[in-house]
Amino acid sequence: MRVPSRSSSHQPGPSVASPAPARRSPAPGTARPPARIAPDLDAYRDAVTELLVEVGALADASSAAARQVLLDQRLREPAIAAVLDATPQGFIGARETLLLEMARYQPNERTSASDLTGLVRIYLLSRIDVMWWRDIPPFLTDEQVNAHPDLVDLEWLRRRGLISFRYQEQPATVFGRGIRAVRRRLLPDATPRTAGVKFRRARREVVALLNDLAREFDRATPPGTPSLWVTSLVRSAAHQYQLRRLGYAAMVPSGHCLGWAVDVEMEWFGRFGVRDTLVGILLARQAAGELNVVDEGQAWHLCLAPGASARLRSAYEAEMGA
């Protein structure tokens, strides 16, 4: 029997904004609606791990019918169903989306889902993100990302020495892409092999989180180790769908389109012997209830938990002198 999580940090904190109108207080003597109980995320992750073993055993094309029967059964387990039901799509919508993702899956060199098991893992674990931030509207267009007041310009902060992590922007022109290609040929291991971020913008709380992780990583690694490297930040829904069309495992809904998720490089740090150090830091933050972590191979997906947002917003304001 799984023991419910004792951590209160999995519950959405007071900083989560909801677009819904304020509710009136019930009249005296009127029963209040029951409080929404946060699903047990430890039990959910354990159940997903068990499910992945079974999916892996039915990975061949001839087992498609058996996989669907398996998913129909296992997704209804209380530990999994509680999370899926708390997402914006609800249980039925999340289940149907996963089955459709599996039916459409085609392995390619771009996707972080190297097989069906990886696809199921990425989809199910990333549902924690959208459950946490279900009341936050997504950034629909590139214009919204570039102009939204809740996002700050990382380049402005970088030039003033106010960020401790590294990133690189996607080249905007053919000439820029050519320069990037030449640098990779001359110095193939100087930087991670990533396209770079399309938008150099992030929520203030996410900036504080990445600064915090970067400082902890720096303290835990030998001198000369490169800084924490961020490969993806906020995305518009339009860009997310473009990535899907290009073959990437870009799930929808996505924490990236809500501004609360980022990807950090992992594979590149193996050549410096510090990948396991970074793994330990990230998993410890997840165990503390501050993050959701999804292993996507070369890069890991991170989403900030609502319960940690107030502390990180205060940290940002203190660091930036706001």
Tab-separated table of N, CA, C and O in Angstrom, residues 99-211:
chain	number	residue	atom	x	y	z
A	99	LEU	N	-3.279	8.222	-26.095
A	99	LEU	CA	-3.481	7.175	-27.099
A	99	LEU	C	-3.236	7.713	-28.506
A	99	LEU	O	-2.652	7.025	-29.357
A	100	LEU	N	-3.663	8.954	-28.753
A	100	LEU	CA	-3.431	9.554	-30.063
A	100	LEU	C	-1.951	9.811	-30.296
A	100	LEU	O	-1.434	9.584	-31.406
A	101	GLU	N	-1.250	10.289	-29.272
A	101	GLU	CA	0.199	10.495	-29.393
A	101	GLU	C	0.903	9.185	-29.736
A	101	GLU	O	1.814	9.154	-30.577
A	102	MET	N	0.493	8.113	-29.098
A	102	MET	CA	1.119	6.813	-29.352
A	102	MET	C	0.807	6.324	-30.762
A	102	MET	O	1.675	5.765	-31.447
A	103	ALA	N	-0.429	6.532	-31.217
A	103	ALA	CA	-0.805	6.083	-32.560
A	103	ALA	C	-0.034	6.845	-33.637
A	103	ALA	O	0.280	6.288	-34.703
A	104	ARG	N	0.270	8.112	-33.369
A	104	ARG	CA	0.956	8.951	-34.357
A	104	ARG	C	2.475	8.896	-34.246
A	104	ARG	O	3.177	9.464	-35.088
A	105	TYR	N	2.975	8.229	-33.236
A	105	TYR	CA	4.411	8.299	-32.954
A	105	TYR	C	5.247	7.734	-34.098
A	105	TYR	O	4.989	6.641	-34.604
A	106	GLN	N	6.253	8.513	-34.499
A	106	GLN	CA	7.236	8.087	-35.489
A	106	GLN	C	8.620	8.467	-34.976
A	106	GLN	O	8.884	9.645	-34.778
A	107	PRO	N	9.498	7.494	-34.718
A	107	PRO	CA	10.843	7.851	-34.233
A	107	PRO	C	11.597	8.662	-35.285
A	107	PRO	O	11.455	8.440	-36.490
A	108	ASN	N	12.360	9.642	-34.828
A	108	ASN	CA	13.173	10.457	-35.725
A	108	ASN	C	14.330	11.029	-34.926
A	108	ASN	O	14.387	10.908	-33.705
A	109	GLU	N	15.250	11.693	-35.609
A	109	GLU	CA	16.460	12.181	-34.955
A	109	GLU	C	16.212	13.404	-34.084
A	109	GLU	O	17.067	13.780	-33.277
A	110	ARG	N	15.047	14.038	-34.222
A	110	ARG	CA	14.777	15.248	-33.455
A	110	ARG	C	14.089	14.977	-32.126
A	110	ARG	O	14.293	15.699	-31.155
A	111	THR	N	13.245	13.972	-32.073
A	111	THR	CA	12.422	13.772	-30.896
A	111	THR	C	13.233	13.278	-29.708
A	111	THR	O	14.174	12.491	-29.859
A	112	SER	N	12.880	13.749	-28.523
A	112	SER	CA	13.503	13.264	-27.292
A	112	SER	C	12.885	11.942	-26.843
A	112	SER	O	13.408	11.304	-25.928
A	113	ALA	N	11.785	11.532	-27.481
A	113	ALA	CA	11.161	10.237	-27.188
A	113	ALA	C	11.750	9.205	-28.137
A	113	ALA	O	11.298	9.057	-29.274
A	114	SER	N	12.777	8.503	-27.685
A	114	SER	CA	13.480	7.571	-28.566
A	114	SER	C	12.657	6.338	-28.890
A	114	SER	O	12.949	5.623	-29.843
A	115	ASP	N	11.627	6.065	-28.099
A	115	ASP	CA	10.737	4.935	-28.351
A	115	ASP	C	9.394	5.222	-27.693
A	115	ASP	O	9.196	6.282	-27.085
A	116	LEU	N	8.458	4.285	-27.817
A	116	LEU	CA	7.127	4.495	-27.253
A	116	LEU	C	7.167	4.643	-25.740
A	116	LEU	O	6.403	5.415	-25.157
A	117	THR	N	8.055	3.903	-25.091
A	117	THR	CA	8.172	4.012	-23.639
A	117	THR	C	8.574	5.428	-23.244
A	117	THR	O	8.028	6.011	-22.300
A	118	GLY	N	9.521	6.004	-23.989
A	118	GLY	CA	9.929	7.378	-23.718
A	118	GLY	C	8.803	8.357	-23.942
A	118	GLY	O	8.636	9.319	-23.182
A	119	LEU	N	8.017	8.130	-24.977
A	119	LEU	CA	6.878	9.012	-25.258
A	119	LEU	C	5.877	8.999	-24.105
A	119	LEU	O	5.426	10.049	-23.640
A	120	VAL	N	5.547	7.792	-23.614
A	120	VAL	CA	4.586	7.671	-22.513
A	120	VAL	C	5.146	8.321	-21.256
A	120	VAL	O	4.435	9.023	-20.531
A	121	ARG	N	6.443	8.134	-20.976
A	121	ARG	CA	7.059	8.734	-19.791
A	121	ARG	C	7.002	10.254	-19.856
A	121	ARG	O	6.592	10.922	-18.887
A	122	ILE	N	7.388	10.817	-20.991
A	122	ILE	CA	7.400	12.272	-21.123
A	122	ILE	C	5.993	12.834	-20.990
A	122	ILE	O	5.765	13.832	-20.293
A	123	TYR	N	5.032	12.191	-21.643
A	123	TYR	CA	3.670	12.702	-21.587
A	123	TYR	C	3.110	12.643	-20.165
A	123	TYR	O	2.607	13.645	-19.637
A	124	LEU	N	3.193	11.484	-19.533
A	124	LEU	CA	2.556	11.331	-18.221
A	124	LEU	C	3.228	12.188	-17.152
A	124	LEU	O	2.546	12.817	-16.333
A	125	LEU	N	4.555	12.244	-17.138
A	125	LEU	CA	5.217	13.040	-16.106
A	125	LEU	C	5.019	14.535	-16.336
A	125	LEU	O	4.944	15.307	-15.373
A	126	SER	N	4.897	14.945	-17.586
A	126	SER	CA	4.671	16.374	-17.846
A	126	SER	C	3.250	16.804	-17.515
A	126	SER	O	2.962	18.006	-17.457
A	127	ARG	N	2.353	15.844	-17.258
A	127	ARG	CA	0.992	16.218	-16.845
A	127	ARG	C	0.991	16.843	-15.453
A	127	ARG	O	0.043	17.559	-15.099
A	128	ILE	N	2.031	16.590	-14.666
A	128	ILE	CA	2.131	17.245	-13.362
A	128	ILE	C	2.208	18.756	-13.549
A	128	ILE	O	1.571	19.524	-12.818
A	129	ASP	N	2.962	19.196	-14.557
A	129	ASP	CA	3.089	20.631	-14.834
A	129	ASP	C	1.727	21.273	-15.055
A	129	ASP	O	1.392	22.296	-14.443
A	130	VAL	N	0.955	20.678	-15.973
A	130	VAL	CA	-0.302	21.314	-16.351
A	130	VAL	C	-1.367	21.152	-15.272
A	130	VAL	O	-2.313	21.943	-15.213
A	131	MET	N	-1.218	20.147	-14.415
A	131	MET	CA	-2.098	20.049	-13.250
A	131	MET	C	-1.791	21.181	-12.272
A	131	MET	O	-2.702	21.859	-11.780
A	132	TRP	N	-0.509	21.415	-11.995
A	132	TRP	CA	-0.117	22.477	-11.074
A	132	TRP	C	-0.620	23.842	-11.541
A	132	TRP	O	-1.095	24.645	-10.749
A	133	TRP	N	-0.465	24.129	-12.824
A	133	TRP	CA	-0.715	25.478	-13.344
A	133	TRP	C	-1.947	25.513	-14.224
A	133	TRP	O	-2.027	26.313	-15.162
A	134	ARG	N	-2.952	24.700	-13.897
A	134	ARG	CA	-4.136	24.555	-14.753
A	134	ARG	C	-4.941	25.844	-14.889
A	134	ARG	O	-5.694	26.007	-15.850
A	135	ASP	N	-4.818	26.756	-13.937
A	135	ASP	CA	-5.599	27.995	-13.990
A	135	ASP	C	-4.872	29.132	-14.710
A	135	ASP	O	-5.394	30.243	-14.791
A	136	ILE	N	-3.679	28.869	-15.216
A	136	ILE	CA	-2.884	29.899	-15.894
A	136	ILE	C	-3.113	29.802	-17.400
A	136	ILE	O	-2.938	28.736	-17.986
A	137	PRO	N	-3.503	30.889	-18.070
A	137	PRO	CA	-3.685	30.828	-19.529
A	137	PRO	C	-2.345	30.730	-20.252
A	137	PRO	O	-1.345	31.318	-19.817
A	138	PRO	N	-2.293	30.001	-21.356
A	138	PRO	CA	-1.032	29.882	-22.100
A	138	PRO	C	-0.732	31.141	-22.908
A	138	PRO	O	-1.614	31.954	-23.190
A	139	PHE	N	0.529	31.291	-23.271
A	139	PHE	CA	0.928	32.320	-24.231
A	139	PHE	C	0.635	31.753	-25.623
A	139	PHE	O	1.283	30.797	-26.061
A	140	LEU	N	-0.318	32.316	-26.316
A	140	LEU	CA	-0.779	31.724	-27.570
A	140	LEU	C	0.116	32.066	-28.746
A	140	LEU	O	0.362	31.222	-29.609
A	141	THR	N	0.634	33.296	-28.793
A	141	THR	CA	1.384	33.750	-29.962
A	141	THR	C	2.780	34.224	-29.558
A	141	THR	O	3.055	34.536	-28.398
A	142	ASP	N	3.650	34.302	-30.550
A	142	ASP	CA	4.992	34.840	-30.314
A	142	ASP	C	4.907	36.275	-29.808
A	142	ASP	O	5.705	36.695	-28.956
A	143	GLU	N	3.951	37.026	-30.316
A	143	GLU	CA	3.803	38.426	-29.901
A	143	GLU	C	3.476	38.512	-28.413
A	143	GLU	O	3.972	39.419	-27.713
A	144	GLN	N	2.644	37.622	-27.908
A	144	GLN	CA	2.327	37.626	-26.485
A	144	GLN	C	3.567	37.347	-25.644
A	144	GLN	O	3.783	37.985	-24.609
A	145	VAL	N	4.382	36.410	-26.081
A	145	VAL	CA	5.612	36.102	-25.346
A	145	VAL	C	6.535	37.321	-25.319
A	145	VAL	O	7.090	37.686	-24.272
A	146	ASN	N	6.698	37.960	-26.444
A	146	ASN	CA	7.653	39.073	-26.540
A	146	ASN	C	7.191	40.342	-25.823
A	146	ASN	O	8.021	41.199	-25.502
A	147	ALA	N	5.885	40.444	-25.546
A	147	ALA	CA	5.373	41.681	-24.960
A	147	ALA	C	4.763	41.513	-23.578
A	147	ALA	O	4.391	42.510	-22.955
A	148	HIS	N	4.666	40.305	-23.079
A	148	HIS	CA	3.924	40.086	-21.839
A	148	HIS	C	4.664	40.671	-20.634
A	148	HIS	O	5.862	40.432	-20.449
A	149	PRO	N	3.977	41.418	-19.767
A	149	PRO	CA	4.655	42.055	-18.621
A	149	PRO	C	5.120	41.072	-17.545
A	149	PRO	O	5.951	41.448	-16.711
A	150	ASP	N	4.617	39.842	-17.548
A	150	ASP	CA	5.068	38.861	-16.552
A	150	ASP	C	6.401	38.228	-16.911
A	150	ASP	O	6.963	37.472	-16.115
A	151	LEU	N	6.923	38.545	-18.099
A	151	LEU	CA	8.190	37.979	-18.564
A	151	LEU	C	9.253	39.072	-18.641
A	151	LEU	O	8.956	40.199	-19.017
A	152	VAL	N	10.485	38.708	-18.276
A	152	VAL	CA	11.590	39.661	-18.324
A	152	VAL	C	12.597	39.228	-19.381
A	152	VAL	O	12.688	38.047	-19.730
A	153	ASP	N	13.363	40.175	-19.874
A	153	ASP	CA	14.345	39.943	-20.934
A	153	ASP	C	15.650	39.441	-20.314
A	153	ASP	O	16.320	40.153	-19.564
A	154	LEU	N	16.032	38.210	-20.647
A	154	LEU	CA	17.250	37.639	-20.074
A	154	LEU	C	18.502	38.347	-20.578
A	154	LEU	O	19.502	38.432	-19.849
A	155	GLU	N	18.470	38.833	-21.806
A	155	GLU	CA	19.662	39.489	-22.325
A	155	GLU	C	19.959	40.773	-21.550
A	155	GLU	O	21.117	41.088	-21.271
A	156	TRP	N	18.919	41.491	-21.189
A	156	TRP	CA	19.095	42.697	-20.364
A	156	TRP	C	19.737	42.327	-19.029
A	156	TRP	O	20.644	43.026	-18.543
A	157	LEU	N	19.284	41.223	-18.441
A	157	LEU	CA	19.850	40.785	-17.165
A	157	LEU	C	21.278	40.272	-17.343
A	157	LEU	O	22.154	40.546	-16.510
A	158	ARG	N	21.524	39.535	-18.425
A	158	ARG	CA	22.862	38.961	-18.642
A	158	ARG	C	23.913	40.049	-18.774
A	158	ARG	O	25.007	39.949	-18.218
A	159	ARG	N	23.596	41.090	-19.517
A	159	ARG	CA	24.566	42.156	-19.737
A	159	ARG	C	24.909	42.890	-18.454
A	159	ARG	O	25.956	43.539	-18.377
A	160	ARG	N	24.065	42.794	-17.471
A	160	ARG	CA	24.314	43.440	-16.177
A	160	ARG	C	24.824	42.455	-15.133
A	160	ARG	O	24.919	42.793	-13.954
A	161	GLY	N	25.173	41.241	-15.571
A	161	GLY	CA	25.734	40.235	-14.668
A	161	GLY	C	24.758	39.723	-13.625
A	161	GLY	O	25.178	39.338	-12.524
A	162	LEU	N	23.460	39.682	-13.979
A	162	LEU	CA	22.435	39.321	-13.000
A	162	LEU	C	21.909	37.904	-13.159
A	162	LEU	O	20.997	37.509	-12.435
A	163	ILE	N	22.467	37.134	-14.095
A	163	ILE	CA	22.085	35.725	-14.194
A	163	ILE	C	23.338	34.863	-14.107
A	163	ILE	O	24.413	35.248	-14.562
A	164	SER	N	23.177	33.685	-13.490
A	164	SER	CA	24.306	32.787	-13.230
A	164	SER	C	24.336	31.593	-14.162
A	164	SER	O	25.258	30.773	-14.087
A	165	PHE	N	23.363	31.458	-15.031
A	165	PHE	CA	23.290	30.334	-15.970
A	165	PHE	C	23.575	30.835	-17.380
A	165	PHE	O	23.627	32.043	-17.628
A	166	ARG	N	23.743	29.882	-18.290
A	166	ARG	CA	24.060	30.243	-19.671
A	166	ARG	C	22.962	29.749	-20.612
A	166	ARG	O	22.233	28.805	-20.310
A	167	TYR	N	22.879	30.379	-21.758
A	167	TYR	CA	21.969	29.977	-22.827
A	167	TYR	C	22.504	30.585	-24.112
A	167	TYR	O	23.389	31.447	-24.095
A	168	GLN	N	21.985	30.135	-25.251
A	168	GLN	CA	22.282	30.805	-26.512
A	168	GLN	C	20.994	30.906	-27.323
A	168	GLN	O	20.125	30.038	-27.247
A	169	GLU	N	20.867	31.986	-28.053
A	169	GLU	CA	19.674	32.202	-28.858
A	169	GLU	C	19.771	31.456	-30.185
A	169	GLU	O	20.868	31.219	-30.710
A	170	GLN	N	18.618	31.107	-30.745
A	170	GLN	CA	18.585	30.558	-32.085
A	170	GLN	C	19.011	31.635	-33.081
A	170	GLN	O	18.573	32.781	-32.969
A	171	PRO	N	19.855	31.292	-34.050
A	171	PRO	CA	20.194	32.279	-35.084
A	171	PRO	C	18.942	32.691	-35.848
A	171	PRO	O	18.106	31.863	-36.196
A	172	ALA	N	18.814	33.977	-36.095
A	172	ALA	CA	17.609	34.502	-36.742
A	172	ALA	C	17.741	34.583	-38.254
A	172	ALA	O	16.747	34.791	-38.954
A	173	THR	N	18.962	34.413	-38.788
A	173	THR	CA	19.191	34.554	-40.229
A	173	THR	C	19.981	33.365	-40.757
A	173	THR	O	20.589	32.602	-39.991
A	174	VAL	N	19.993	33.227	-42.071
A	174	VAL	CA	20.789	32.177	-42.710
A	174	VAL	C	22.272	32.388	-42.410
A	174	VAL	O	23.022	31.430	-42.147
A	175	PHE	N	22.713	33.644	-42.413
A	175	PHE	CA	24.107	33.946	-42.108
A	175	PHE	C	24.452	33.504	-40.684
A	175	PHE	O	25.497	32.902	-40.439
A	176	GLY	N	23.554	33.805	-39.755
A	176	GLY	CA	23.797	33.399	-38.377
A	176	GLY	C	23.866	31.890	-38.215
A	176	GLY	O	24.700	31.362	-37.461
A	177	ARG	N	23.002	31.169	-38.923
A	177	ARG	CA	23.046	29.707	-38.851
A	177	ARG	C	24.338	29.173	-39.444
A	177	ARG	O	24.899	28.177	-38.972
A	178	GLY	N	24.830	29.846	-40.503
A	178	GLY	CA	26.101	29.427	-41.089
A	178	GLY	C	27.263	29.610	-40.128
A	178	GLY	O	28.136	28.733	-40.015
A	179	ILE	N	27.293	30.754	-39.443
A	179	ILE	CA	28.344	31.004	-38.449
A	179	ILE	C	28.294	29.949	-37.341
A	179	ILE	O	29.320	29.418	-36.903
A	180	ARG	N	27.082	29.619	-36.878
A	180	ARG	CA	26.928	28.601	-35.840
A	180	ARG	C	27.471	27.249	-36.325
A	180	ARG	O	28.150	26.533	-35.568
A	181	ALA	N	27.181	26.890	-37.565
A	181	ALA	CA	27.643	25.609	-38.114
A	181	ALA	C	29.166	25.554	-38.196
A	181	ALA	O	29.786	24.527	-37.901
A	182	VAL	N	29.794	26.668	-38.596
A	182	VAL	CA	31.257	26.708	-38.668
A	182	VAL	C	31.868	26.549	-37.286
A	182	VAL	O	32.840	25.796	-37.098
A	183	ARG	N	31.315	27.226	-36.298
A	183	ARG	CA	31.835	27.110	-34.935
A	183	ARG	C	31.734	25.679	-34.422
A	183	ARG	O	32.641	25.176	-33.745
A	184	ARG	N	30.641	25.008	-34.760
A	184	ARG	CA	30.485	23.626	-34.301
A	184	ARG	C	31.502	22.695	-34.953
A	184	ARG	O	31.972	21.749	-34.324
A	185	ARG	N	31.819	22.962	-36.216
A	185	ARG	CA	32.828	22.122	-36.873
A	185	ARG	C	34.207	22.353	-36.274
A	185	ARG	O	34.987	21.419	-36.090
A	186	LEU	N	34.527	23.619	-35.973
A	186	LEU	CA	35.852	23.929	-35.437
A	186	LEU	C	35.993	23.538	-33.971
A	186	LEU	O	37.060	23.067	-33.538
A	187	LEU	N	34.919	23.742	-33.189
A	187	LEU	CA	34.940	23.453	-31.754
A	187	LEU	C	33.684	22.638	-31.402
A	187	LEU	O	32.729	23.160	-30.812
A	188	PRO	N	33.678	21.353	-31.769
A	188	PRO	CA	32.439	20.569	-31.656
A	188	PRO	C	31.926	20.386	-30.240
A	188	PRO	O	30.730	20.182	-30.043
A	189	ASP	N	32.796	20.455	-29.239
A	189	ASP	CA	32.370	20.208	-27.860
A	189	ASP	C	32.378	21.459	-26.988
A	189	ASP	O	32.231	21.373	-25.773
A	190	ALA	N	32.555	22.621	-27.609
A	190	ALA	CA	32.658	23.847	-26.813
A	190	ALA	C	31.334	24.227	-26.173
A	190	ALA	O	31.304	24.828	-25.095
A	191	THR	N	30.245	23.889	-26.822
A	191	THR	CA	28.907	24.191	-26.304
A	191	THR	C	28.011	22.987	-26.562
A	191	THR	O	28.323	22.135	-27.412
A	192	PRO	N	26.889	22.880	-25.865
A	192	PRO	CA	25.949	21.792	-26.148
A	192	PRO	C	25.432	21.873	-27.588
A	192	PRO	O	25.323	22.955	-28.157
A	193	ARG	N	25.086	20.735	-28.142
A	193	ARG	CA	24.542	20.677	-29.498
A	193	ARG	C	23.033	20.889	-29.415
A	193	ARG	O	22.250	19.947	-29.361
A	194	THR	N	22.660	22.135	-29.370
A	194	THR	CA	21.256	22.509	-29.259
A	194	THR	C	20.979	23.702	-30.145
A	194	THR	O	21.884	24.514	-30.401
A	195	ALA	N	19.751	23.804	-30.627
A	195	ALA	CA	19.402	24.915	-31.513
A	195	ALA	C	19.424	26.249	-30.792
A	195	ALA	O	19.616	27.291	-31.407
A	196	GLY	N	19.233	26.236	-29.476
A	196	GLY	CA	19.168	27.469	-28.713
A	196	GLY	C	17.734	27.886	-28.444
A	196	GLY	O	16.782	27.271	-28.941
A	197	VAL	N	17.569	28.907	-27.637
A	197	VAL	CA	16.228	29.347	-27.245
A	197	VAL	C	15.666	30.297	-28.303
A	197	VAL	O	16.381	31.143	-28.841
A	198	LYS	N	14.390	30.141	-28.611
A	198	LYS	CA	13.729	31.046	-29.556
A	198	LYS	C	13.380	32.359	-28.879
A	198	LYS	O	13.463	33.429	-29.489
A	199	PHE	N	12.972	32.274	-27.601
A	199	PHE	CA	12.605	33.470	-26.843
A	199	PHE	C	13.542	33.602	-25.646
A	199	PHE	O	13.669	32.662	-24.864
A	200	ARG	N	14.171	34.730	-25.492
A	200	ARG	CA	15.097	34.939	-24.381
A	200	ARG	C	14.360	35.600	-23.213
A	200	ARG	O	14.883	36.504	-22.558
A	201	ARG	N	13.162	35.144	-22.934
A	201	ARG	CA	12.330	35.733	-21.897
A	201	ARG	C	11.907	34.655	-20.916
A	201	ARG	O	11.812	33.477	-21.264
A	202	ALA	N	11.642	35.066	-19.677
A	202	ALA	CA	11.269	34.101	-18.638
A	202	ALA	C	10.523	34.820	-17.525
A	202	ALA	O	10.647	36.039	-17.355
A	203	ARG	N	9.760	34.065	-16.768
A	203	ARG	CA	9.127	34.612	-15.567
A	203	ARG	C	10.208	34.913	-14.533
A	203	ARG	O	11.244	34.240	-14.468
A	204	ARG	N	9.938	35.893	-13.694
A	204	ARG	CA	10.906	36.294	-12.676
A	204	ARG	C	11.222	35.139	-11.727
A	204	ARG	O	12.378	34.949	-11.323
A	205	GLU	N	10.210	34.373	-11.363
A	205	GLU	CA	10.417	33.244	-10.456
A	205	GLU	C	11.324	32.188	-11.096
A	205	GLU	O	12.138	31.563	-10.414
A	206	VAL	N	11.185	31.999	-12.406
A	206	VAL	CA	12.011	31.014	-13.107
A	206	VAL	C	13.459	31.492	-13.182
A	206	VAL	O	14.394	30.695	-13.052
A	207	VAL	N	13.662	32.780	-13.384
A	207	VAL	CA	15.019	33.331	-13.363
A	207	VAL	C	15.671	33.059	-12.003
A	207	VAL	O	16.832	32.618	-11.925
A	208	ALA	N	14.937	33.309	-10.920
A	208	ALA	CA	15.484	33.068	-9.581
A	208	ALA	C	15.779	31.586	-9.372
A	208	ALA	O	16.796	31.222	-8.766
A	209	LEU	N	14.900	30.712	-9.871
A	209	LEU	CA	15.136	29.274	-9.757
A	209	LEU	C	16.414	28.875	-10.483
A	209	LEU	O	17.265	28.162	-9.925
A	210	LEU	N	16.575	29.327	-11.722
A	210	LEU	CA	17.758	28.946	-12.499
A	210	LEU	C	19.025	29.525	-11.881
A	210	LEU	O	20.074	28.856	-11.867
A	211	ASN	N	18.970	30.732	-11.357
A	211	ASN	CA	20.126	31.287	-10.650
A	211	ASN	C	20.483	30.435	-9.437
A	211	ASN	O	21.659	30.155	-9.169
